[in-house]
mmCIF file of C-alpha atoms and ligand atoms in Angstrom:
data_model
loop_
_atom_site.group_PDB
_atom_site.id
_atom_site.type_symbol
_atom_site.label_atom_id
_atom_site.label_comp_id
_atom_site.label_asym_id
_atom_site.label_seq_id
_atom_site.Cartn_x
_atom_site.Cartn_y
_atom_site.Cartn_z
ATOM 1 C CA MET A 1 10.165 11.605 6.092
ATOM 2 C CA ASN A 2 8.153 9.763 8.708
ATOM 3 C CA VAL A 3 6.146 6.880 7.267
ATOM 4 C CA ALA A 4 3.232 4.959 8.766
ATOM 5 C CA VAL A 5 2.179 1.595 7.376
ATOM 6 C CA LEU A 6 -1.263 -0.038 7.520
ATOM 7 C CA ALA A 7 -1.324 -3.797 6.927
ATOM 8 C CA SER A 8 -3.933 -6.516 7.426
ATOM 9 C CA GLY A 9 -1.943 -9.650 6.681
ATOM 10 C CA THR A 10 1.395 -11.324 6.359
ATOM 11 C CA GLY A 11 3.285 -8.104 5.901
ATOM 12 C CA THR A 12 5.881 -9.068 3.312
ATOM 13 C CA ASN A 13 5.520 -5.594 1.777
ATOM 14 C CA LEU A 14 5.986 -4.055 5.212
ATOM 15 C CA GLN A 15 9.117 -6.189 5.586
ATOM 16 C CA ALA A 16 10.419 -4.902 2.239
ATOM 17 C CA LEU A 17 9.966 -1.358 3.570
ATOM 18 C CA PHE A 18 11.840 -2.255 6.763
ATOM 19 C CA ASP A 19 14.625 -3.885 4.736
ATOM 20 C CA HIS A 20 14.991 -1.304 1.974
ATOM 21 C CA VAL A 21 13.900 2.151 3.154
ATOM 22 C CA HIS A 22 13.620 2.280 6.960
ATOM 23 C CA GLY A 23 16.593 4.178 8.349
ATOM 24 C CA SER A 24 17.978 5.328 5.003
ATOM 25 C CA GLU A 25 17.660 8.510 2.920
ATOM 26 C CA GLY A 26 15.983 10.266 5.858
ATOM 27 C CA ILE A 27 13.066 7.798 5.889
ATOM 28 C CA SER A 28 11.768 6.268 9.131
ATOM 29 C CA ILE A 29 8.822 3.980 9.679
ATOM 30 C CA VAL A 30 7.260 5.460 12.803
ATOM 31 C CA ALA A 31 4.060 3.417 13.195
ATOM 32 C CA VAL A 32 2.396 0.232 11.979
ATOM 33 C CA ALA A 33 -1.353 -0.235 12.395
ATOM 34 C CA SER A 34 -3.664 -3.087 11.499
ATOM 35 C CA ASP A 35 -7.365 -3.884 11.578
ATOM 36 C CA LYS A 36 -6.400 -7.448 12.575
ATOM 37 C CA PRO A 37 -4.919 -7.931 16.074
ATOM 38 C CA ASP A 38 -3.283 -11.211 14.981
ATOM 39 C CA ALA A 39 -1.792 -9.886 11.727
ATOM 40 C CA PRO A 40 1.806 -11.148 11.348
ATOM 41 C CA ALA A 41 2.610 -7.629 10.092
ATOM 42 C CA LEU A 42 2.259 -6.353 13.682
ATOM 43 C CA GLU A 43 4.809 -8.892 14.874
ATOM 44 C CA ARG A 44 7.218 -7.775 12.139
ATOM 45 C CA ALA A 45 6.875 -4.222 13.468
ATOM 46 C CA ARG A 46 7.594 -5.346 17.024
ATOM 47 C CA VAL A 47 10.707 -7.212 15.860
ATOM 48 C CA ALA A 48 11.819 -3.990 14.140
ATOM 49 C CA ARG A 49 11.064 -2.086 17.382
ATOM 50 C CA VAL A 50 8.527 0.141 15.682
ATOM 51 C CA PRO A 51 5.315 1.088 17.537
ATOM 52 C CA ALA A 52 2.485 -1.221 16.434
ATOM 53 C CA ARG A 53 -1.225 -1.102 17.243
ATOM 54 C CA ALA A 54 -4.364 -2.976 16.237
ATOM 55 C CA PHE A 55 -7.663 -1.193 15.635
ATOM 56 C CA PRO A 56 -10.254 -4.011 15.407
ATOM 57 C CA ALA A 57 -13.734 -3.080 14.159
ATOM 58 C CA GLU A 58 -15.354 -4.276 17.412
ATOM 59 C CA GLY A 59 -13.637 -1.494 19.356
ATOM 60 C CA PHE A 60 -15.398 1.315 17.479
ATOM 61 C CA PRO A 61 -18.989 2.378 16.718
ATOM 62 C CA ASP A 62 -18.346 2.601 12.960
ATOM 63 C CA ARG A 63 -15.683 2.723 10.255
ATOM 64 C CA SER A 64 -15.271 6.466 10.399
ATOM 65 C CA GLY A 65 -14.747 6.323 14.202
ATOM 66 C CA ARG A 66 -12.072 3.698 13.760
ATOM 67 C CA ASP A 67 -10.393 5.598 10.933
ATOM 68 C CA LEU A 68 -10.265 8.785 12.992
ATOM 69 C CA ALA A 69 -8.687 6.882 15.893
ATOM 70 C CA ILE A 70 -6.074 5.476 13.496
ATOM 71 C CA ALA A 71 -5.452 8.941 12.009
ATOM 72 C CA ASP A 72 -5.043 10.443 15.502
ATOM 73 C CA TRP A 73 -2.532 7.755 16.470
ATOM 74 C CA LEU A 74 -0.557 8.067 13.237
ATOM 75 C CA THR A 75 -0.468 11.858 13.657
ATOM 76 C CA SER A 76 0.733 11.480 17.254
ATOM 77 C CA GLN A 77 3.566 9.296 15.910
ATOM 78 C CA GLY A 78 4.520 12.049 13.455
ATOM 79 C CA ALA A 79 3.435 10.264 10.257
ATOM 80 C CA GLU A 80 3.816 12.306 7.066
ATOM 81 C CA LEU A 81 3.083 9.541 4.542
ATOM 82 C CA VAL A 82 0.693 6.604 5.007
ATOM 83 C CA VAL A 83 1.486 3.414 3.088
ATOM 84 C CA LEU A 84 -1.173 0.736 2.638
ATOM 85 C CA ALA A 85 0.714 -2.553 2.401
ATOM 86 C CA GLY A 86 -2.017 -5.141 2.078
ATOM 87 C CA TYR A 87 -4.536 -3.137 4.148
ATOM 88 C CA MET A 88 -7.870 -4.740 3.263
ATOM 89 C CA GLN A 89 -10.228 -1.985 4.464
ATOM 90 C CA LEU A 90 -11.538 1.040 2.590
ATOM 91 C CA LEU A 91 -10.441 4.247 4.280
ATOM 92 C CA SER A 92 -13.051 6.933 4.955
ATOM 93 C CA GLU A 93 -12.945 10.402 3.373
ATOM 94 C CA GLU A 94 -12.320 11.776 6.890
ATOM 95 C CA PHE A 95 -9.130 9.726 7.140
ATOM 96 C CA LEU A 96 -7.945 10.752 3.669
ATOM 97 C CA ALA A 97 -8.606 14.419 4.482
ATOM 98 C CA ARG A 98 -6.095 14.125 7.322
ATOM 99 C CA PHE A 99 -3.313 13.074 4.898
ATOM 100 C CA PRO A 100 -4.125 14.814 1.604
ATOM 101 C CA ASP A 101 -2.233 13.253 -1.339
ATOM 102 C CA ARG A 102 -0.189 11.427 1.256
ATOM 103 C CA VAL A 103 -1.727 7.931 1.254
ATOM 104 C CA ILE A 104 -0.395 5.320 -1.190
ATOM 105 C CA ASN A 105 -1.328 1.702 -1.861
ATOM 106 C CA VAL A 106 0.155 -1.344 -3.579
ATOM 107 C CA HIS A 107 -2.261 -3.407 -5.653
ATOM 108 C CA PRO A 108 -1.570 -6.771 -7.353
ATOM 109 C CA ALA A 109 -3.005 -5.849 -10.776
ATOM 110 C CA LEU A 110 -2.507 -3.360 -13.587
ATOM 111 C CA LEU A 111 -5.112 -0.775 -12.606
ATOM 112 C CA PRO A 112 -7.666 0.239 -13.725
ATOM 113 C CA ALA A 113 -8.121 -3.498 -14.434
ATOM 114 C CA PHE A 114 -9.210 -5.668 -11.515
ATOM 115 C CA PRO A 115 -9.627 -3.252 -8.583
ATOM 116 C CA GLY A 116 -10.805 -4.386 -5.157
ATOM 117 C CA LEU A 117 -10.466 -7.723 -3.459
ATOM 118 C CA ALA A 118 -9.109 -10.898 -5.075
ATOM 119 C CA ALA A 119 -7.494 -8.982 -7.949
ATOM 120 C CA VAL A 120 -5.338 -11.903 -9.066
ATOM 121 C CA GLU A 121 -8.310 -14.279 -9.029
ATOM 122 C CA GLN A 122 -10.275 -11.746 -11.105
ATOM 123 C CA ALA A 123 -7.420 -11.507 -13.613
ATOM 124 C CA ILE A 124 -7.081 -15.299 -13.935
ATOM 125 C CA SER A 125 -10.838 -15.732 -14.449
ATOM 126 C CA TYR A 126 -10.769 -13.039 -17.115
ATOM 127 C CA GLY A 127 -8.033 -14.988 -18.875
ATOM 128 C CA VAL A 128 -5.414 -12.251 -19.106
ATOM 129 C CA LYS A 129 -1.897 -13.139 -20.269
ATOM 130 C CA VAL A 130 -0.209 -10.115 -18.692
ATOM 131 C CA PHE A 131 -0.351 -9.503 -14.943
ATOM 132 C CA GLY A 132 1.250 -6.774 -12.901
ATOM 133 C CA VAL A 133 1.539 -4.460 -9.936
ATOM 134 C CA THR A 134 0.396 -0.882 -9.391
ATOM 135 C CA VAL A 135 1.454 1.593 -6.717
ATOM 136 C CA HIS A 136 -0.997 4.482 -6.607
ATOM 137 C CA PHE A 137 -2.254 7.374 -4.529
ATOM 138 C CA VAL A 138 -5.407 6.544 -2.600
ATOM 139 C CA ASP A 139 -8.556 8.563 -3.230
ATOM 140 C CA GLY A 140 -12.131 7.996 -2.063
ATOM 141 C CA GLY A 141 -12.772 5.192 -4.589
ATOM 142 C CA VAL A 142 -11.695 1.565 -4.757
ATOM 143 C CA ASP A 143 -8.121 1.480 -6.120
ATOM 144 C CA SER A 144 -8.997 4.478 -8.302
ATOM 145 C CA GLY A 145 -6.342 7.075 -7.408
ATOM 146 C CA PRO A 146 -3.530 8.363 -9.641
ATOM 147 C CA VAL A 147 -0.906 5.780 -10.646
ATOM 148 C CA ILE A 148 2.648 6.320 -9.376
ATOM 149 C CA LEU A 149 4.438 3.168 -10.621
ATOM 150 C CA GLN A 150 3.377 0.094 -12.570
ATOM 151 C CA ARG A 151 5.143 -2.986 -13.848
ATOM 152 C CA ALA A 152 3.801 -5.812 -16.009
ATOM 153 C CA ILE A 153 4.812 -9.444 -16.270
ATOM 154 C CA GLU A 154 3.765 -11.910 -18.970
ATOM 155 C CA LEU A 155 2.380 -15.145 -17.536
ATOM 156 C CA PRO A 156 0.443 -16.558 -20.494
ATOM 157 C CA SER A 157 -0.361 -19.924 -18.966
ATOM 158 C CA ALA A 158 -0.965 -18.966 -15.315
ATOM 159 C CA ARG A 159 -3.933 -20.739 -13.721
ATOM 160 C CA GLU A 160 -3.355 -20.604 -9.974
ATOM 161 C CA PRO A 161 -3.454 -17.412 -7.873
ATOM 162 C CA ALA A 162 -0.554 -18.689 -5.764
ATOM 163 C CA GLU A 163 1.771 -19.022 -8.752
ATOM 164 C CA VAL A 164 0.897 -15.524 -9.966
ATOM 165 C CA LEU A 165 1.344 -14.002 -6.497
ATOM 166 C CA GLU A 166 4.709 -15.702 -6.194
ATOM 167 C CA ARG A 167 5.817 -13.797 -9.314
ATOM 168 C CA LEU A 168 4.135 -10.519 -8.301
ATOM 169 C CA HIS A 169 5.478 -10.305 -4.757
ATOM 170 C CA PRO A 170 9.101 -9.578 -5.740
ATOM 171 C CA ILE A 171 7.811 -6.813 -8.044
ATOM 172 C CA GLU A 172 5.742 -5.333 -5.203
ATOM 173 C CA HIS A 173 8.741 -5.511 -2.894
ATOM 174 C CA GLU A 174 10.698 -3.415 -5.385
ATOM 175 C CA LEU A 175 8.031 -0.924 -6.493
ATOM 176 C CA LEU A 176 6.593 0.004 -3.086
ATOM 177 C CA PRO A 177 9.961 0.942 -1.500
ATOM 178 C CA GLU A 178 10.869 2.764 -4.731
ATOM 179 C CA ALA A 179 7.664 4.836 -4.560
ATOM 180 C CA VAL A 180 8.364 5.743 -0.923
ATOM 181 C CA ARG A 181 11.940 6.780 -1.794
ATOM 182 C CA LEU A 182 10.725 8.911 -4.711
ATOM 183 C CA ILE A 183 8.116 10.672 -2.566
ATOM 184 C CA ALA A 184 10.649 11.257 0.227
ATOM 185 C CA ARG A 185 13.022 12.780 -2.318
ATOM 186 C CA GLY A 186 10.292 15.170 -3.522
ATOM 187 C CA ALA A 187 10.434 13.579 -6.973
ATOM 188 C CA VAL A 188 6.702 12.885 -7.291
ATOM 189 C CA SER A 189 4.219 15.551 -8.395
ATOM 190 C CA PHE A 190 0.953 15.929 -10.279
ATOM 191 C CA ASP A 191 0.817 17.269 -13.842
ATOM 192 C CA PRO A 192 -1.021 20.623 -13.516
ATOM 193 C CA ALA A 193 -2.628 19.972 -16.935
ATOM 194 C CA ASN A 194 -3.990 16.608 -15.758
ATOM 195 C CA PRO A 195 -3.776 15.892 -12.035
ATOM 196 C CA ARG A 196 -4.482 12.207 -12.712
ATOM 197 C CA ARG A 197 -1.064 12.028 -14.282
ATOM 198 C CA VAL A 198 1.741 11.575 -11.758
ATOM 199 C CA VAL A 199 5.057 13.035 -12.872
ATOM 200 C CA ILE A 200 8.287 11.465 -11.621
ATOM 201 C CA GLU A 201 11.622 13.245 -11.815
ATOM 202 C CA ARG A 202 14.404 10.677 -11.933
HETATM 203 C C1 LIG B 1 -0.162 -7.784 -1.605
HETATM 204 O O1 LIG B 1 -0.112 -8.678 -2.684
HETATM 205 C C2 LIG B 1 -0.899 -6.510 -1.989
HETATM 206 O O2 LIG B 1 -0.730 -6.162 -3.330
HETATM 207 C C3 LIG B 1 -2.326 -6.909 -1.721
HETATM 208 O O3 LIG B 1 -2.259 -7.635 -0.517
HETATM 209 C C4 LIG B 1 -1.034 -8.348 -0.482
HETATM 210 C C5 LIG B 1 -0.403 -8.151 0.881
HETATM 211 O O4 LIG B 1 0.720 -8.983 1.019
HETATM 212 N N1 LIG B 1 -3.167 -5.763 -1.594
HETATM 213 C C6 LIG B 1 -4.389 -5.700 -2.105
HETATM 214 O O5 LIG B 1 -4.916 -6.625 -2.677
HETATM 215 C C7 LIG B 1 -5.090 -4.373 -1.889
HETATM 216 N N2 LIG B 1 -6.247 -4.276 -2.734
HETATM 217 P P1 LIG B 1 1.680 -8.814 2.257
HETATM 218 O O6 LIG B 1 0.808 -8.831 3.523
HETATM 219 O O7 LIG B 1 2.562 -10.023 2.200
HETATM 220 O O8 LIG B 1 2.424 -7.538 2.091
#
């Protein structure tokens, strides 16, 4: 299965995909795209010798124009699954229509709690004692698509986003590659009785 990754930042989740799924079980990362030309994620792709391209907002008339350009490039690279690994832009319906049920995202909270930006900060301000990670399919909403994998961690006295993220990152780096492997293996489907429910055959 050919995988494309979109990333806006440091790219540690992208690196986990390079380290744990790229080149094994028939999975190849064939393209990495970013909205940020200086995203370290792009450099990680170059080091891994995977085609990498930036699509900055200034180069396009609007979001949908940019998204279509990204979709065209990913398609030309043969992408079959699109993984959002810290991609901090909402994707247009036109983009999602090009990869139906084939866009997934990793989010640093137990959805449906704390969607959107600054999820960990939201969770700390709320005063939660349990944090976590969600990998989910992307739909037209903000972090609202069907959940594929989730894992919780108790951090009852956490106060600083950095300390929570330090504990969440290793979980992300396990769950995101695992979700990609499961999808590549054909082990992920939707419950016909409730398509919000993702069924995993292990
Ligand atoms: C990750 O923590 C990911 O969950 C988060 O961005 C970070 C990217 O880290 N994504 C979101 O908040 C999406 N709403 P990375 O660049 O080191 O992979």
